[in-house]
Amino acid sequence: LSRAAEEQGSLAELEQYPMIEWLSGDKQTRLGEAISLLGPRMFSWSVSDAGALMGGGGGSGGTYTEVRNVAKVRSVMTELVGELEGMSTPESVVTFRVKNVTHREKNEEGKWVTSKGAEYYEMRLNNLDLPGELAPLSMLTSQFTPTWAITDDGWMVFATKSAPIRKALRDGVKPGASSIRDNEDVKSFLARLPENPAAISWSDPRPLVGGIITMAQSMLPMLAGSISAEQMPLDLNKFPGPDAFTKHLRTSESWTVSEANAMTFE
């Protein structure tokens, strides 16, 4: 009887939890309907340069999932994340925020006017008390801000920072002026694909590696300038250029094919 009373008490507490309606209550159906409206098309891309890797610049990219009912999915997402935001406290390790993108444009009188646009959603990692040597990672995780939104033209966009999300909300998801299909290695890859692949992936490490080597070429001699010849017997002015490294690298390619009851990954 004691155990039954304890279990009943725990169940009663669980039923009072603010998110229980989304998991097993009245809002579960709405959440399921919103999830069913995502897809089937999905793609992701990223570009990182040497400056981003060394802390002197930023990469770009994101993940894009098709949304078949923008208003419905956006409404559910705003309500859900809004409740998570309401549960957050200054001591929370993970916090959520609902924000609105702003539009700034000139009116008929030539004056700049700022207006509020669609919602986007941020998740932040806070107060990570990492032990010992891992402590410096707290500063890095504080810069990591997973952000997502639903654009007016029907895409759920996810990125690790908010700037590309705000841009997608303002401009929509549009093809760029140049296309990756113009790359000769990509053309060769697409020509060799099997018929009707379920997923494909292609990446090229050479620009990133080449950029890092180019940076090293200019930085290493300066760093070695304060070291005596006995301590540094190497002539770093003869450090090889990027071609010495990138000529041994190739692109990475993969694809997945689904047929009947078999899935093949190559």
CSV table of C-alpha atoms in Angstrom, one decimal:
chain,number,residue,atom,x,y,z
A,1,LEU,CA,0.0,0.0,0.0
A,2,SER,CA,2.9,2.3,0.8
A,3,ARG,CA,4.4,1.7,-2.6
A,4,ALA,CA,1.1,2.3,-4.3
A,5,ALA,CA,0.7,5.5,-2.5
A,6,GLU,CA,4.2,6.7,-3.5
A,7,GLU,CA,3.5,5.7,-7.1
A,8,GLN,CA,0.2,7.5,-7.1
A,9,GLY,CA,1.9,10.6,-5.7
A,10,SER,CA,4.6,10.5,-8.4
A,11,LEU,CA,1.9,10.2,-11.1
A,12,ALA,CA,0.0,13.1,-9.7
A,13,GLU,CA,3.1,15.2,-9.8
A,14,LEU,CA,3.8,14.1,-13.3
A,15,GLU,CA,0.3,15.1,-14.4
A,16,GLN,CA,1.0,18.6,-13.1
A,17,TYR,CA,4.2,18.9,-15.2
A,18,PRO,CA,3.8,21.8,-17.7
A,19,MET,CA,4.8,19.8,-20.8
A,20,ILE,CA,2.7,16.7,-20.1
A,21,GLU,CA,0.0,17.9,-22.4
A,22,TRP,CA,2.4,17.9,-25.3
A,23,LEU,CA,3.5,14.4,-24.5
A,24,SER,CA,0.2,12.6,-23.7
A,25,GLY,CA,-2.4,15.3,-23.3
A,26,ASP,CA,-4.7,17.3,-25.5
A,27,LYS,CA,-1.8,19.0,-27.4
A,28,GLN,CA,-0.2,15.7,-28.4
A,29,THR,CA,-2.5,15.4,-31.4
A,30,ARG,CA,-1.6,19.0,-32.6
A,31,LEU,CA,2.1,18.3,-32.2
A,32,GLY,CA,1.8,15.0,-34.1
A,33,GLU,CA,-0.1,16.8,-36.9
A,34,ALA,CA,2.6,19.5,-37.1
A,35,ILE,CA,5.4,16.9,-37.3
A,36,SER,CA,3.5,15.0,-40.1
A,37,LEU,CA,3.6,18.3,-42.1
A,38,LEU,CA,7.4,18.2,-42.3
A,39,GLY,CA,9.1,16.7,-45.3
A,40,PRO,CA,9.7,14.8,-47.5
A,41,ARG,CA,12.4,17.0,-49.0
A,42,MET,CA,15.4,17.8,-46.7
A,43,PHE,CA,18.9,19.0,-47.5
A,44,SER,CA,21.9,20.4,-45.6
A,45,TRP,CA,25.1,22.2,-46.5
A,46,SER,CA,28.0,23.8,-44.9
A,47,VAL,CA,31.1,25.9,-45.9
A,48,SER,CA,33.9,26.4,-43.4
A,49,ASP,CA,37.1,28.4,-44.2
A,50,ALA,CA,40.4,28.4,-42.4
A,51,GLY,CA,39.6,31.6,-40.6
A,52,ALA,CA,36.5,30.0,-39.1
A,53,LEU,CA,38.5,27.0,-37.8
A,54,MET,CA,41.2,29.3,-36.3
A,55,GLY,CA,38.7,31.6,-34.7
A,56,GLY,CA,39.1,34.5,-37.1
A,57,GLY,CA,36.0,34.1,-39.2
A,58,GLY,CA,32.7,32.3,-39.5
A,59,GLY,CA,31.4,29.3,-41.5
A,60,SER,CA,28.0,29.1,-43.0
A,61,GLY,CA,25.3,26.6,-43.8
A,62,GLY,CA,22.2,25.0,-42.3
A,63,THR,CA,19.6,22.2,-42.6
A,64,TYR,CA,16.4,22.8,-44.5
A,65,THR,CA,13.3,20.6,-44.2
A,66,GLU,CA,10.2,21.2,-46.3
A,67,VAL,CA,7.0,22.4,-44.5
A,68,ARG,CA,3.7,21.7,-46.1
A,69,ASN,CA,1.6,24.1,-43.9
A,70,VAL,CA,3.6,27.1,-42.7
A,71,ALA,CA,0.9,28.7,-40.6
A,72,LYS,CA,0.0,25.5,-38.7
A,73,VAL,CA,3.6,24.3,-38.0
A,74,ARG,CA,4.6,27.9,-37.0
A,75,SER,CA,1.7,28.2,-34.6
A,76,VAL,CA,2.4,24.9,-32.8
A,77,MET,CA,6.2,25.7,-32.7
A,78,THR,CA,5.6,29.2,-31.2
A,79,GLU,CA,3.3,27.9,-28.6
A,80,LEU,CA,5.6,24.9,-27.6
A,81,VAL,CA,8.8,26.9,-27.5
A,82,GLY,CA,6.9,29.7,-25.7
A,83,GLU,CA,6.0,27.3,-22.9
A,84,LEU,CA,9.6,26.1,-22.7
A,85,GLU,CA,10.7,29.7,-22.4
A,86,GLY,CA,8.3,30.3,-19.6
A,87,MET,CA,9.8,27.4,-17.7
A,88,SER,CA,13.4,28.7,-18.0
A,89,THR,CA,15.1,30.4,-15.0
A,90,PRO,CA,18.4,32.2,-14.7
A,91,GLU,CA,19.8,29.0,-13.3
A,92,SER,CA,18.7,26.7,-16.2
A,93,VAL,CA,21.4,24.9,-18.1
A,94,VAL,CA,19.3,25.0,-21.2
A,95,THR,CA,17.0,28.0,-22.0
A,96,PHE,CA,14.6,28.7,-24.9
A,97,ARG,CA,13.5,32.0,-26.4
A,98,VAL,CA,10.9,33.0,-29.0
A,99,LYS,CA,12.1,36.0,-31.0
A,100,ASN,CA,10.8,37.9,-34.0
A,101,VAL,CA,12.8,38.9,-37.0
A,102,THR,CA,12.7,42.7,-37.7
A,103,HIS,CA,12.2,44.3,-41.1
A,104,ARG,CA,13.5,47.7,-41.8
A,105,GLU,CA,12.5,49.6,-44.9
A,106,LYS,CA,11.6,53.1,-46.1
A,107,ASN,CA,8.1,54.3,-46.2
A,108,GLU,CA,6.5,56.6,-48.8
A,109,GLU,CA,8.0,59.6,-47.0
A,110,GLY,CA,11.5,58.2,-47.2
A,111,LYS,CA,11.8,57.5,-43.5
A,112,TRP,CA,13.1,54.2,-42.2
A,113,VAL,CA,10.4,52.1,-40.5
A,114,THR,CA,11.0,49.0,-38.4
A,115,SER,CA,8.4,46.3,-38.2
A,116,LYS,CA,8.1,42.9,-36.5
A,117,GLY,CA,8.2,39.8,-38.7
A,118,ALA,CA,7.9,36.1,-38.2
A,119,GLU,CA,9.0,34.2,-35.1
A,120,TYR,CA,12.3,32.3,-34.8
A,121,TYR,CA,13.4,30.1,-31.9
A,122,GLU,CA,16.7,30.0,-30.0
A,123,MET,CA,18.2,27.4,-27.6
A,124,ARG,CA,21.1,28.4,-25.3
A,125,LEU,CA,23.5,26.4,-23.1
A,126,ASN,CA,24.2,28.3,-19.9
A,127,ASN,CA,25.9,27.8,-16.6
A,128,LEU,CA,27.9,24.7,-17.7
A,129,ASP,CA,30.2,24.0,-14.7
A,130,LEU,CA,32.7,21.8,-16.5
A,131,PRO,CA,35.6,20.4,-14.4
A,132,GLY,CA,39.3,21.1,-14.7
A,133,GLU,CA,40.7,21.2,-18.2
A,134,LEU,CA,37.3,21.2,-19.8
A,135,ALA,CA,36.4,24.5,-18.2
A,136,PRO,CA,37.4,26.6,-21.3
A,137,LEU,CA,34.8,24.7,-23.3
A,138,SER,CA,32.1,26.7,-21.4
A,139,MET,CA,33.1,29.8,-23.3
A,140,LEU,CA,32.7,27.9,-26.6
A,141,THR,CA,29.3,26.4,-25.7
A,142,SER,CA,28.1,29.8,-24.8
A,143,GLN,CA,28.6,30.8,-28.4
A,144,PHE,CA,26.7,27.8,-29.7
A,145,THR,CA,23.1,28.9,-30.2
A,146,PRO,CA,21.0,26.4,-32.1
A,147,THR,CA,18.3,28.4,-33.9
A,148,TRP,CA,15.4,27.4,-36.1
A,149,ALA,CA,12.4,29.0,-37.9
A,150,ILE,CA,9.7,28.3,-40.5
A,151,THR,CA,10.1,30.6,-43.5
A,152,ASP,CA,7.1,32.0,-45.4
A,153,ASP,CA,8.1,30.0,-48.5
A,154,GLY,CA,7.8,26.7,-46.7
A,155,TRP,CA,11.1,25.6,-45.1
A,156,MET,CA,12.1,24.8,-41.5
A,157,VAL,CA,15.6,26.1,-41.3
A,158,PHE,CA,18.1,25.1,-38.6
A,159,ALA,CA,21.6,26.5,-37.9
A,160,THR,CA,24.0,26.8,-35.0
A,161,LYS,CA,23.6,30.6,-34.9
A,162,SER,CA,20.8,33.0,-35.5
A,163,ALA,CA,22.2,35.2,-38.3
A,164,PRO,CA,21.5,32.8,-41.2
A,165,ILE,CA,18.0,32.1,-39.8
A,166,ARG,CA,17.1,35.8,-39.7
A,167,LYS,CA,18.4,36.1,-43.3
A,168,ALA,CA,16.3,33.1,-44.4
A,169,LEU,CA,13.2,34.6,-42.8
A,170,ARG,CA,13.7,38.0,-44.5
A,171,ASP,CA,14.7,36.7,-48.0
A,172,GLY,CA,13.3,33.2,-48.2
A,173,VAL,CA,15.2,30.1,-49.3
A,174,LYS,CA,16.4,31.0,-52.8
A,175,PRO,CA,19.1,29.6,-55.0
A,176,GLY,CA,22.4,31.5,-54.9
A,177,ALA,CA,23.9,33.3,-57.9
A,178,SER,CA,26.4,30.5,-58.3
A,179,SER,CA,25.6,26.8,-58.0
A,180,ILE,CA,27.6,23.9,-56.7
A,181,ARG,CA,26.7,22.1,-59.9
A,182,ASP,CA,29.2,24.4,-61.6
A,183,ASN,CA,32.0,22.5,-59.8
A,184,GLU,CA,33.6,20.0,-62.1
A,185,ASP,CA,34.1,17.4,-59.3
A,186,VAL,CA,30.4,17.7,-58.5
A,187,LYS,CA,29.4,17.3,-62.1
A,188,SER,CA,31.5,14.1,-62.2
A,189,PHE,CA,29.9,12.9,-59.0
A,190,LEU,CA,26.3,13.5,-60.2
A,191,ALA,CA,27.0,11.7,-63.5
A,192,ARG,CA,28.1,8.6,-61.6
A,193,LEU,CA,25.2,8.4,-59.2
A,194,PRO,CA,22.8,5.4,-59.4
A,195,GLU,CA,19.3,5.9,-60.5
A,196,ASN,CA,16.9,7.4,-57.9
A,197,PRO,CA,19.2,7.6,-54.8
A,198,ALA,CA,17.4,8.2,-51.5
A,199,ALA,CA,20.2,10.4,-50.2
A,200,ILE,CA,23.6,11.8,-51.5
A,201,SER,CA,26.5,13.5,-49.8
A,202,TRP,CA,29.6,15.3,-51.2
A,203,SER,CA,32.4,17.3,-49.5
A,204,ASP,CA,35.8,18.7,-50.5
A,205,PRO,CA,38.4,19.1,-47.7
A,206,ARG,CA,41.0,20.8,-50.0
A,207,PRO,CA,40.0,24.5,-49.7
A,208,LEU,CA,39.9,24.2,-45.9
A,209,VAL,CA,43.2,22.4,-45.7
A,210,GLY,CA,44.8,24.7,-48.2
A,211,GLY,CA,43.7,27.8,-46.3
A,212,ILE,CA,45.1,26.4,-43.0
A,213,ILE,CA,48.5,25.7,-44.6
A,214,THR,CA,48.5,29.2,-46.2
A,215,MET,CA,47.9,30.7,-42.8
A,216,ALA,CA,50.6,28.5,-41.3
A,217,GLN,CA,53.1,29.6,-44.0
A,218,SER,CA,52.8,33.2,-42.9
A,219,MET,CA,52.5,32.6,-39.1
A,220,LEU,CA,55.2,30.1,-38.3
A,221,PRO,CA,58.2,32.2,-39.4
A,222,MET,CA,56.9,35.0,-37.2
A,223,LEU,CA,56.4,32.7,-34.2
A,224,ALA,CA,59.9,31.2,-34.7
A,225,GLY,CA,61.5,34.7,-34.8
A,226,SER,CA,61.7,34.9,-31.1
A,227,ILE,CA,63.2,31.4,-30.7
A,228,SER,CA,66.9,30.8,-31.0
A,229,ALA,CA,68.5,28.7,-33.7
A,230,GLU,CA,69.5,26.1,-31.1
A,231,GLN,CA,65.9,25.7,-30.0
A,232,MET,CA,64.5,25.8,-33.5
A,233,PRO,CA,66.9,24.1,-36.0
A,234,LEU,CA,64.4,24.2,-38.8
A,235,ASP,CA,64.1,26.9,-41.4
A,236,LEU,CA,60.3,27.6,-41.3
A,237,ASN,CA,60.6,29.9,-44.3
A,238,LYS,CA,60.9,26.7,-46.3
A,239,PHE,CA,57.6,25.4,-45.0
A,240,PRO,CA,55.8,23.8,-48.0
A,241,GLY,CA,52.8,25.5,-49.7
A,242,PRO,CA,49.3,24.2,-49.7
A,243,ASP,CA,49.7,22.2,-52.9
A,244,ALA,CA,52.1,19.8,-51.2
A,245,PHE,CA,49.3,18.8,-48.9
A,246,THR,CA,46.1,19.1,-51.0
A,247,LYS,CA,47.5,17.2,-54.0
A,248,HIS,CA,47.1,14.0,-51.9
A,249,LEU,CA,43.5,14.7,-51.0
A,250,ARG,CA,40.3,13.8,-52.8
A,251,THR,CA,36.6,14.6,-52.3
A,252,SER,CA,34.3,12.5,-50.1
A,253,GLU,CA,31.3,11.0,-51.8
A,254,SER,CA,28.4,8.8,-50.6
A,255,TRP,CA,24.9,7.8,-51.6
A,256,THR,CA,22.1,5.6,-50.3
A,257,VAL,CA,19.7,3.6,-52.5
A,258,SER,CA,16.5,1.9,-51.2
A,259,GLU,CA,15.1,-1.0,-53.2
A,260,ALA,CA,12.3,-3.3,-52.0
A,261,ASN,CA,13.4,-4.5,-48.5
A,262,ALA,CA,17.1,-3.6,-48.9
A,263,MET,CA,19.1,-0.4,-48.4
A,264,THR,CA,22.5,0.1,-49.8
A,265,PHE,CA,25.0,2.7,-48.6
A,266,GLU,CA,28.2,3.3,-50.7
